[in-house]
PDB file of C-alpha atoms in Angstrom:
ATOM      1  CA  MET A  94       0.071   0.000   0.078  1.00 39.00           C
ATOM      2  CA  ALA A  95       1.312   3.195  -1.052  1.00 38.00           C
ATOM      3  CA  SER A  96       2.174   5.777   1.836  1.00 33.00           C
ATOM      4  CA  LEU A  97       3.234   9.546   2.017  1.00 32.00           C
ATOM      5  CA  ARG A  98       6.169  10.412   3.484  1.00 36.00           C
ATOM      6  CA  PHE A  99       8.332  13.638   3.897  1.00 37.00           C
ATOM      7  CA  PRO A 100      12.102  12.674   3.205  1.00 49.00           C
ATOM      8  CA  PHE A 101      13.330  15.811   1.697  1.00 58.00           C
ATOM      9  CA  LEU A 102      12.280  19.814   1.713  1.00 63.00           C
ATOM     10  CA  PHE A 103      12.286  21.896  -1.022  1.00 63.00           C
ATOM     11  CA  SER A 104      11.823  25.468  -0.754  1.00 67.00           C
ATOM     12  CA  GLN A 105       8.338  26.953  -2.113  1.00 57.00           C
ATOM     13  CA  PRO A 106       7.211  30.249  -3.201  1.00 54.00           C
ATOM     14  CA  GLY A 107       4.812  32.380  -0.379  1.00 49.00           C
ATOM     15  CA  ASN A 108       1.254  31.127  -0.855  1.00 44.00           C
ATOM     16  CA  ALA A 109      -1.508  33.473   0.039  1.00 38.00           C
ATOM     17  CA  LYS A 110      -3.628  30.678   1.292  1.00 38.00           C
ATOM     18  CA  LEU A 111      -1.153  29.614   3.867  1.00 36.00           C
ATOM     19  CA  SER A 112      -1.769  32.684   5.893  1.00 37.00           C
ATOM     20  CA  ASN A 113      -5.365  31.775   5.847  1.00 39.00           C
ATOM     21  CA  ILE A 114      -4.688  28.376   8.075  1.00 38.00           C
ATOM     22  CA  SER A 115      -4.117  28.423  11.935  1.00 39.00           C
ATOM     23  CA  SER A 116      -0.969  26.412  13.560  1.00 39.00           C
ATOM     24  CA  ARG A 117      -3.538  24.206  14.592  1.00 40.00           C
ATOM     25  CA  SER A 118      -5.187  23.886  11.557  1.00 41.00           C
ATOM     26  CA  LEU A 119      -1.194  23.044  10.349  1.00 36.00           C
ATOM     27  CA  SER A 120      -0.977  20.645  12.928  1.00 41.00           C
ATOM     28  CA  ALA A 121      -3.912  18.409  11.834  1.00 44.00           C
ATOM     29  CA  ALA A 122      -2.817  18.726   8.254  1.00 42.00           C
ATOM     30  CA  PHE A 123      -0.087  16.028   9.393  1.00 37.00           C
ATOM     31  CA  THR A 124      -2.625  14.061  11.072  1.00 42.00           C
ATOM     32  CA  VAL A 125      -4.908  14.165   7.828  1.00 41.00           C
ATOM     33  CA  ALA A 126      -2.177  13.152   5.843  1.00 42.00           C
ATOM     34  CA  ALA A 127      -1.129  10.320   7.948  1.00 43.00           C
ATOM     35  CA  ALA A 128      -4.752   9.084   7.478  1.00 42.00           C
ATOM     36  CA  ALA A 129      -5.056   9.733   4.204  1.00 42.00           C
ATOM     37  CA  ALA A 130      -2.021   7.344   3.747  1.00 40.00           C
ATOM     38  CA  ALA A 131      -3.841   4.432   5.565  1.00 41.00           C
ATOM     39  CA  GLY A 132      -7.488   5.234   3.706  1.00 44.00           C
ATOM     40  CA  GLY A 133      -8.974   6.971   6.782  1.00 43.00           C
ATOM     41  CA  ALA A 134      -8.864  10.389   5.961  1.00 40.00           C
ATOM     42  CA  ALA A 135     -12.933  10.863   5.346  1.00 38.00           C
ATOM     43  CA  ALA A 136     -13.258   9.055   8.567  1.00 40.00           C
ATOM     44  CA  LEU A 137     -11.223  10.968  10.483  1.00 37.00           C
ATOM     45  CA  VAL A 138     -13.476  14.147   9.375  1.00 38.00           C
ATOM     46  CA  LEU A 139     -16.797  12.187  10.281  1.00 35.00           C
ATOM     47  CA  GLN A 140     -15.752  11.460  13.509  1.00 43.00           C
ATOM     48  CA  ASN A 141     -14.653  15.269  14.289  1.00 46.00           C
ATOM     49  CA  PRO A 142     -17.719  17.096  13.439  1.00 43.00           C
ATOM     50  CA  LYS A 143     -17.265  19.478  16.037  1.00 47.00           C
ATOM     51  CA  GLN A 144     -13.482  20.065  15.099  1.00 49.00           C
ATOM     52  CA  PRO A 145     -13.833  22.414  11.705  1.00 51.00           C
ATOM     53  CA  PHE A 146      -9.444  23.061  11.607  1.00 43.00           C
ATOM     54  CA  ILE A 147      -9.439  19.587  10.492  1.00 45.00           C
ATOM     55  CA  LYS A 148     -11.672  19.742   7.968  1.00 48.00           C
ATOM     56  CA  ASN A 149     -10.072  23.220   7.278  1.00 48.00           C
ATOM     57  CA  ALA A 150      -6.529  21.688   6.992  1.00 43.00           C
ATOM     58  CA  MET A 151      -7.570  18.699   4.720  1.00 44.00           C
ATOM     59  CA  ASP A 152      -9.274  21.196   2.246  1.00 50.00           C
ATOM     60  CA  PHE A 153      -6.086  22.834   2.038  1.00 41.00           C
ATOM     61  CA  LEU A 154      -4.047  19.728   1.426  1.00 42.00           C
ATOM     62  CA  PHE A 155      -6.389  18.042  -0.769  1.00 43.00           C
ATOM     63  CA  SER A 156      -7.949  21.288  -2.663  1.00 44.00           C
ATOM     64  CA  PRO A 157      -7.898  20.564  -6.799  1.00 44.00           C
ATOM     65  CA  ASN A 158      -7.353  24.015  -6.996  1.00 44.00           C
ATOM     66  CA  ARG A 159      -3.704  23.846  -5.378  1.00 39.00           C
ATOM     67  CA  SER A 160      -1.092  23.426  -8.160  1.00 39.00           C
ATOM     68  CA  SER A 161       1.680  21.977  -5.681  1.00 37.00           C
ATOM     69  CA  PRO A 162       1.652  20.498  -2.261  1.00 36.00           C
ATOM     70  CA  LEU A 163       2.708  22.809   0.733  1.00 35.00           C
ATOM     71  CA  TRP A 164       5.388  20.195   0.721  1.00 36.00           C
ATOM     72  CA  GLY A 165       7.828  20.054  -2.260  1.00 38.00           C
ATOM     73  CA  SER A 166       8.939  16.609  -1.386  1.00 36.00           C
ATOM     74  CA  LEU A 167       5.427  15.308  -0.615  1.00 32.00           C
ATOM     75  CA  SER A 168       6.036  11.915  -2.672  1.00 33.00           C
ATOM     76  CA  LEU A 169       4.926   8.298  -2.693  1.00 30.00           C
ATOM     77  CA  ALA A 170       7.229   5.797  -0.782  1.00 30.00           C
ATOM     78  CA  ASP A 171       8.054   4.492  -4.172  1.00 38.00           C
ATOM     79  CA  ASN A 172      10.089   7.550  -5.116  1.00 45.00           C
ATOM     80  CA  SER A 173       7.986   8.111  -8.096  1.00 54.00           C
ATOM     81  CA  GLY A 174       7.300  11.838  -7.151  1.00 82.00           C
ATOM     82  CA  ALA A 175       8.670  14.994  -9.276  1.00 94.00           C
ATOM     83  CA  VAL A 176       9.598  18.158  -7.807  1.00 96.00           C
ATOM     84  CA  VAL A 177       8.701  21.347  -9.747  1.00 96.00           C
ATOM     85  CA  GLU A 178      10.766  24.222 -10.124  1.00 96.00           C
ATOM     86  CA  SER A 179       8.431  27.044  -9.346  1.00 95.00           C
ATOM     87  CA  LYS A 180       9.093  29.994 -11.569  1.00 95.00           C
ATOM     88  CA  THR A 181       8.964  27.736 -14.605  1.00 96.00           C
ATOM     89  CA  GLY A 182       7.059  24.959 -13.810  1.00 96.00           C
ATOM     90  CA  PHE A 183       9.656  22.484 -15.237  1.00 98.00           C
ATOM     91  CA  SER A 184       9.439  19.272 -13.272  1.00 97.00           C
ATOM     92  CA  PHE A 185      12.436  17.117 -12.029  1.00 98.00           C
ATOM     93  CA  PRO A 186      12.424  13.259 -11.167  1.00 97.00           C
ATOM     94  CA  SER A 187      13.223  12.266  -7.806  1.00 97.00           C
ATOM     95  CA  ILE A 188      15.648   9.610  -9.071  1.00 97.00           C
ATOM     96  CA  VAL A 189      18.200  10.426 -12.219  1.00 97.00           C
ATOM     97  CA  ASN A 190      21.163   7.929 -12.951  1.00 93.00           C
ATOM     98  CA  ASP A 191      20.250   6.164  -9.345  1.00 94.00           C
ATOM     99  CA  SER A 192      21.023   9.785  -7.239  1.00 97.00           C
ATOM    100  CA  ARG A 193      18.425  11.633  -5.283  1.00 97.00           C
ATOM    101  CA  LEU A 194      17.324  15.136  -6.283  1.00 98.00           C
ATOM    102  CA  LEU A 195      18.482  17.343  -3.413  1.00 97.00           C
ATOM    103  CA  GLY A 196      17.375  20.745  -4.671  1.00 97.00           C
ATOM    104  CA  VAL A 197      16.214  22.622  -7.817  1.00 98.00           C
ATOM    105  CA  GLY A 198      16.916  25.862  -9.225  1.00 98.00           C
ATOM    106  CA  LEU A 199      16.983  28.641 -11.675  1.00 98.00           C
ATOM    107  CA  ARG A 200      19.923  29.875 -14.087  1.00 97.00           C
ATOM    108  CA  LYS A 201      19.024  33.427 -15.264  1.00 94.00           C
ATOM    109  CA  LYS A 202      20.841  36.067 -17.413  1.00 90.00           C
ATOM    110  CA  SER A 203      21.144  39.658 -17.425  1.00 83.00           C
ATOM    111  CA  VAL A 204      21.012  41.215 -20.955  1.00 78.00           C
ATOM    112  CA  LEU A 205      22.386  44.843 -20.932  1.00 74.00           C
ATOM    113  CA  GLY A 206      21.629  45.188 -17.547  1.00 72.00           C
ATOM    114  CA  LEU A 207      17.754  45.724 -18.229  1.00 74.00           C
ATOM    115  CA  LYS A 208      15.997  42.276 -17.728  1.00 84.00           C
ATOM    116  CA  ASN A 209      16.390  39.016 -16.758  1.00 89.00           C
ATOM    117  CA  ILE A 210      15.991  35.687 -18.897  1.00 94.00           C
ATOM    118  CA  ASN A 211      15.359  32.411 -17.503  1.00 96.00           C
ATOM    119  CA  VAL A 212      17.709  30.128 -19.331  1.00 97.00           C
ATOM    120  CA  TYR A 213      17.433  27.347 -17.880  1.00 98.00           C
ATOM    121  CA  ALA A 214      16.082  25.126 -14.735  1.00 98.00           C
ATOM    122  CA  PHE A 215      18.465  22.751 -13.349  1.00 98.00           C
ATOM    123  CA  GLY A 216      18.407  20.100 -10.536  1.00 98.00           C
ATOM    124  CA  VAL A 217      21.151  19.054  -8.540  1.00 98.00           C
ATOM    125  CA  TYR A 218      21.337  14.986  -7.486  1.00 98.00           C
ATOM    126  CA  ALA A 219      23.561  12.702  -5.580  1.00 98.00           C
ATOM    127  CA  ASP A 220      24.321   9.300  -4.838  1.00 98.00           C
ATOM    128  CA  GLY A 221      22.849   8.541  -1.029  1.00 96.00           C
ATOM    129  CA  ASP A 222      24.849   5.542  -0.709  1.00 96.00           C
ATOM    130  CA  GLY A 223      28.183   7.340  -1.617  1.00 97.00           C
ATOM    131  CA  VAL A 224      27.471  10.373   0.457  1.00 97.00           C
ATOM    132  CA  GLN A 225      26.934   8.245   3.517  1.00 95.00           C
ATOM    133  CA  LYS A 226      29.995   6.008   2.861  1.00 96.00           C
ATOM    134  CA  LEU A 227      32.480   8.462   1.898  1.00 97.00           C
ATOM    135  CA  LEU A 228      31.137  11.651   4.175  1.00 97.00           C
ATOM    136  CA  GLY A 229      29.124   9.670   6.808  1.00 95.00           C
ATOM    137  CA  GLU A 230      32.436   8.901   9.245  1.00 95.00           C
ATOM    138  CA  LYS A 231      32.685  12.707   9.746  1.00 95.00           C
ATOM    139  CA  TYR A 232      29.176  14.268   9.368  1.00 95.00           C
ATOM    140  CA  ARG A 233      26.730  11.545  10.328  1.00 92.00           C
ATOM    141  CA  ASN A 234      26.764  12.884  13.956  1.00 92.00           C
ATOM    142  CA  LEU A 235      26.512  16.335  13.509  1.00 91.00           C
ATOM    143  CA  PRO A 236      22.681  17.750  13.467  1.00 89.00           C
ATOM    144  CA  ALA A 237      21.349  18.861   9.962  1.00 85.00           C
ATOM    145  CA  SER A 238      21.176  22.387  11.387  1.00 87.00           C
ATOM    146  CA  GLU A 239      25.136  22.523  11.536  1.00 90.00           C
ATOM    147  CA  LEU A 240      25.765  21.359   8.157  1.00 91.00           C
ATOM    148  CA  LYS A 241      23.579  23.983   6.339  1.00 89.00           C
ATOM    149  CA  GLY A 242      26.013  26.724   5.562  1.00 91.00           C
ATOM    150  CA  ASN A 243      28.818  24.678   6.505  1.00 94.00           C
ATOM    151  CA  LYS A 244      31.700  25.509   3.784  1.00 95.00           C
ATOM    152  CA  ALA A 245      33.459  22.122   4.494  1.00 97.00           C
ATOM    153  CA  PHE A 246      30.413  19.955   4.017  1.00 97.00           C
ATOM    154  CA  ILE A 247      29.792  21.382   0.519  1.00 97.00           C
ATOM    155  CA  ASP A 248      33.308  21.332  -0.377  1.00 97.00           C
ATOM    156  CA  ASP A 249      33.535  17.539   0.682  1.00 98.00           C
ATOM    157  CA  LEU A 250      30.741  16.725  -1.406  1.00 98.00           C
ATOM    158  CA  MET A 251      31.919  18.565  -4.357  1.00 98.00           C
ATOM    159  CA  GLU A 252      35.660  16.864  -3.828  1.00 97.00           C
ATOM    160  CA  ALA A 253      34.600  13.232  -2.795  1.00 97.00           C
ATOM    161  CA  ASP A 254      34.301  10.437  -5.477  1.00 98.00           C
ATOM    162  CA  ILE A 255      30.531  10.426  -5.235  1.00 98.00           C
ATOM    163  CA  ARG A 256      28.360  10.201  -8.366  1.00 98.00           C
ATOM    164  CA  MET A 257      26.432  13.374  -9.028  1.00 98.00           C
ATOM    165  CA  THR A 258      24.377  14.680 -11.597  1.00 98.00           C
ATOM    166  CA  VAL A 259      23.257  18.345 -12.474  1.00 98.00           C
ATOM    167  CA  ARG A 260      20.403  18.052 -14.857  1.00 98.00           C
ATOM    168  CA  LEU A 261      19.607  21.308 -16.859  1.00 98.00           C
ATOM    169  CA  GLN A 262      16.044  21.776 -18.699  1.00 98.00           C
ATOM    170  CA  ILE A 263      16.238  24.446 -21.188  1.00 98.00           C
ATOM    171  CA  VAL A 264      13.749  27.094 -20.568  1.00 98.00           C
ATOM    172  CA  TYR A 265      14.397  30.127 -22.962  1.00 96.00           C
ATOM    173  CA  GLY A 266      13.390  28.865 -26.602  1.00 95.00           C
ATOM    174  CA  LYS A 267      15.523  31.042 -28.592  1.00 94.00           C
ATOM    175  CA  LEU A 268      18.614  29.433 -27.111  1.00 94.00           C
ATOM    176  CA  SER A 269      21.396  28.227 -29.398  1.00 95.00           C
ATOM    177  CA  ILE A 270      24.147  25.638 -28.452  1.00 96.00           C
ATOM    178  CA  ARG A 271      26.485  28.090 -29.484  1.00 96.00           C
ATOM    179  CA  SER A 272      25.321  30.083 -26.310  1.00 95.00           C
ATOM    180  CA  VAL A 273      25.778  27.256 -24.499  1.00 96.00           C
ATOM    181  CA  ARG A 274      29.176  26.720 -25.266  1.00 96.00           C
ATOM    182  CA  SER A 275      30.130  30.168 -25.135  1.00 96.00           C
ATOM    183  CA  ALA A 276      28.538  30.509 -21.384  1.00 96.00           C
ATOM    184  CA  PHE A 277      30.464  27.621 -20.216  1.00 97.00           C
ATOM    185  CA  GLU A 278      33.267  29.109 -21.756  1.00 97.00           C
ATOM    186  CA  GLU A 279      33.169  32.024 -19.403  1.00 96.00           C
ATOM    187  CA  SER A 280      31.576  30.002 -16.301  1.00 97.00           C
ATOM    188  CA  VAL A 281      33.464  26.730 -16.403  1.00 97.00           C
ATOM    189  CA  GLY A 282      36.732  28.794 -17.804  1.00 96.00           C
ATOM    190  CA  ASN A 283      36.498  31.081 -14.235  1.00 95.00           C
ATOM    191  CA  ARG A 284      35.819  28.082 -12.128  1.00 96.00           C
ATOM    192  CA  LEU A 285      38.789  25.965 -13.816  1.00 96.00           C
ATOM    193  CA  GLN A 286      41.164  28.954 -13.229  1.00 94.00           C
ATOM    194  CA  LYS A 287      40.116  29.235  -9.596  1.00 93.00           C
ATOM    195  CA  PHE A 288      41.096  25.877  -8.679  1.00 93.00           C
ATOM    196  CA  GLY A 289      43.651  25.258 -11.105  1.00 87.00           C
ATOM    197  CA  GLY A 290      45.380  28.225 -12.526  1.00 76.00           C
ATOM    198  CA  SER A 291      45.413  29.161 -16.019  1.00 72.00           C
ATOM    199  CA  ASP A 292      46.810  25.672 -17.160  1.00 81.00           C
ATOM    200  CA  ASN A 293      43.468  24.462 -18.453  1.00 92.00           C
ATOM    201  CA  LYS A 294      42.593  25.895 -21.639  1.00 92.00           C
ATOM    202  CA  GLU A 295      43.185  22.397 -23.499  1.00 95.00           C
ATOM    203  CA  LEU A 296      40.421  20.881 -20.701  1.00 96.00           C
ATOM    204  CA  LEU A 297      38.074  23.877 -21.142  1.00 97.00           C
ATOM    205  CA  GLN A 298      38.289  23.143 -24.915  1.00 96.00           C
ATOM    206  CA  ARG A 299      37.623  19.532 -24.372  1.00 97.00           C
ATOM    207  CA  PHE A 300      34.653  19.980 -22.421  1.00 98.00           C
ATOM    208  CA  THR A 301      32.985  22.918 -24.646  1.00 98.00           C
ATOM    209  CA  SER A 302      33.792  21.319 -27.919  1.00 97.00           C
ATOM    210  CA  GLN A 303      31.229  18.714 -26.996  1.00 97.00           C
ATOM    211  CA  PHE A 304      28.300  21.042 -27.609  1.00 97.00           C
ATOM    212  CA  LYS A 305      28.288  21.007 -31.399  1.00 96.00           C
ATOM    213  CA  ASP A 306      26.694  23.264 -33.633  1.00 96.00           C
ATOM    214  CA  GLU A 307      24.743  20.268 -35.012  1.00 95.00           C
ATOM    215  CA  TYR A 308      22.824  19.710 -31.850  1.00 96.00           C
ATOM    216  CA  LYS A 309      19.373  21.546 -31.322  1.00 94.00           C
ATOM    217  CA  ILE A 310      18.171  22.423 -27.991  1.00 97.00           C
ATOM    218  CA  PRO A 311      14.909  23.827 -28.190  1.00 97.00           C
ATOM    219  CA  ARG A 312      12.697  24.980 -24.768  1.00 97.00           C
ATOM    220  CA  GLY A 313      12.419  21.532 -22.900  1.00 97.00           C
ATOM    221  CA  SER A 314      15.396  19.713 -24.108  1.00 98.00           C
ATOM    222  CA  VAL A 315      17.914  18.058 -21.270  1.00 98.00           C
ATOM    223  CA  ILE A 316      21.810  18.526 -20.785  1.00 98.00           C
ATOM    224  CA  ASP A 317      22.875  16.147 -18.180  1.00 98.00           C
ATOM    225  CA  LEU A 318      26.509  16.656 -16.337  1.00 98.00           C
ATOM    226  CA  SER A 319      27.063  13.539 -14.399  1.00 98.00           C
ATOM    227  CA  ARG A 320      29.995  13.008 -12.081  1.00 98.00           C
ATOM    228  CA  GLU A 321      30.628   9.270 -12.362  1.00 98.00           C
ATOM    229  CA  GLN A 322      32.960   7.153 -10.113  1.00 96.00           C
ATOM    230  CA  GLY A 323      36.972   7.880 -10.836  1.00 98.00           C
ATOM    231  CA  TYR A 324      35.979  11.675 -11.695  1.00 98.00           C
ATOM    232  CA  VAL A 325      35.058  11.226 -14.982  1.00 98.00           C
ATOM    233  CA  LEU A 326      32.371  13.938 -16.229  1.00 98.00           C
ATOM    234  CA  ARG A 327      29.685  12.276 -18.570  1.00 98.00           C
ATOM    235  CA  THR A 328      28.022  14.687 -20.985  1.00 98.00           C
ATOM    236  CA  THR A 329      24.342  13.811 -22.477  1.00 98.00           C
ATOM    237  CA  ILE A 330      21.956  15.820 -24.478  1.00 98.00           C
ATOM    238  CA  ASP A 331      18.461  14.569 -24.458  1.00 98.00           C
ATOM    239  CA  GLY A 332      19.972  11.202 -23.487  1.00 97.00           C
ATOM    240  CA  LYS A 333      22.521  10.854 -25.979  1.00 97.00           C
ATOM    241  CA  GLU A 334      25.980  10.862 -24.809  1.00 98.00           C
ATOM    242  CA  VAL A 335      28.099  13.176 -26.164  1.00 98.00           C
ATOM    243  CA  GLY A 336      31.385  13.121 -24.300  1.00 97.00           C
ATOM    244  CA  ARG A 337      33.168  11.743 -21.316  1.00 98.00           C
ATOM    245  CA  ILE A 338      36.129  13.691 -19.885  1.00 98.00           C
ATOM    246  CA  GLN A 339      38.035  11.912 -16.912  1.00 98.00           C
ATOM    247  CA  SER A 340      39.143  14.791 -14.880  1.00 97.00           C
ATOM    248  CA  LYS A 341      38.724  15.728 -10.809  1.00 97.00           C
ATOM    249  CA  ILE A 342      39.001  19.785 -11.575  1.00 97.00           C
ATOM    250  CA  LEU A 343      36.490  19.855 -14.231  1.00 97.00           C
ATOM    251  CA  CYS A 344      34.041  17.853 -12.053  1.00 98.00           C
ATOM    252  CA  ARG A 345      34.746  20.425  -9.258  1.00 97.00           C
ATOM    253  CA  SER A 346      34.213  23.129 -11.524  1.00 98.00           C
ATOM    254  CA  ILE A 347      30.690  22.138 -12.819  1.00 98.00           C
ATOM    255  CA  LEU A 348      29.553  21.299  -9.188  1.00 98.00           C
ATOM    256  CA  ASP A 349      31.090  24.746  -7.972  1.00 98.00           C
ATOM    257  CA  LEU A 350      28.638  26.958 -10.579  1.00 98.00           C
ATOM    258  CA  TYR A 351      25.450  25.349  -8.395  1.00 98.00           C
ATOM    259  CA  ILE A 352      26.525  24.446  -4.667  1.00 98.00           C
ATOM    260  CA  GLY A 353      29.715  26.696  -4.442  1.00 97.00           C
ATOM    261  CA  GLU A 354      30.585  29.920  -2.742  1.00 95.00           C
ATOM    262  CA  ASP A 355      28.624  32.149  -5.440  1.00 96.00           C
ATOM    263  CA  PRO A 356      25.900  29.747  -7.096  1.00 97.00           C
ATOM    264  CA  PHE A 357      23.635  30.580  -9.689  1.00 97.00           C
ATOM    265  CA  ASP A 358      20.552  30.335  -7.234  1.00 97.00           C
ATOM    266  CA  ARG A 359      21.536  30.439  -4.046  1.00 96.00           C
ATOM    267  CA  GLN A 360      18.245  29.320  -2.591  1.00 96.00           C
ATOM    268  CA  ALA A 361      18.823  26.185  -4.670  1.00 97.00           C
ATOM    269  CA  LYS A 362      22.331  25.635  -2.866  1.00 97.00           C
ATOM    270  CA  GLU A 363      20.490  25.924   0.599  1.00 95.00           C
ATOM    271  CA  ASP A 364      18.035  23.332  -0.381  1.00 96.00           C
ATOM    272  CA  VAL A 365      20.957  20.943  -1.388  1.00 97.00           C
ATOM    273  CA  GLU A 366      22.505  21.578   1.919  1.00 95.00           C
ATOM    274  CA  VAL A 367      19.321  20.512   3.868  1.00 94.00           C
ATOM    275  CA  ASN A 368      18.528  17.506   1.808  1.00 95.00           C
ATOM    276  CA  ALA A 369      21.948  16.213   1.702  1.00 95.00           C
ATOM    277  CA  ALA A 370      22.554  16.520   5.532  1.00 94.00           C
ATOM    278  CA  SER A 371      19.156  14.342   5.806  1.00 92.00           C
ATOM    279  CA  LEU A 372      20.708  11.851   3.477  1.00 92.00           C
ATOM    280  CA  PHE A 373      22.801  10.797   7.060  1.00 90.00           C
ATOM    281  CA  GLN A 374      19.723   9.893   8.664  1.00 79.00           C
ATOM    282  CA  LYS A 375      18.144   7.292   6.478  1.00 61.00           C
TER     283      LYS A 375
END
């Protein structure tokens, strides 16, 4: 029997309906969710006709007009759920390449300093078993609150030989593969220089040359940048592998764009920190 659980937390935009629900109703909401998992939500309301806050909580949770649940991670226990990037509506599966989704975000680009274009939505994934195996001894006994904003923890996550994937979903319909190549030349090039000095031009060229002009990336196209074991960066476009490069510094540079000190989306990085920390509680 399917059950409801709350394994990960994802930041959600403010909702006006939330202000109309008392803290008592929110407490009841958890009770309703648990009862619904056992098939008893309706019975719960019938048995409490004089407690309208339960009905209000239930209406809030299961209203057909709600576009998404209060908790971004509300999912079936079989991990079949997906998380939606709120600003674009693009959804990300909870599992990619046997890795768990830790956070979703949005890459924006300023045009002439006048407006921001939503370029792509992204999701950051990590192999839970690998995180526990390689980082568990150091961080398992620390509370999650101490790992949020913990630079050493994120640095270790980027440095360790743990399988991770950053999935990009193209939002801007007029984006060309040439623009992607140029953007990576700048952003990844800066990170390569940051971590390894200026002697990585050949490595950068090997990476960017994977994005050939023949590839088309209309809105909805998917690019996966996956660090596989042995620090191999595997790149796919719409499921087709376009290259593999073995380089620890290149893998680190890619991840730094999304969860490093100056990430594309800071809230997404915070979600990754919290949800990566929760992997030790499994």
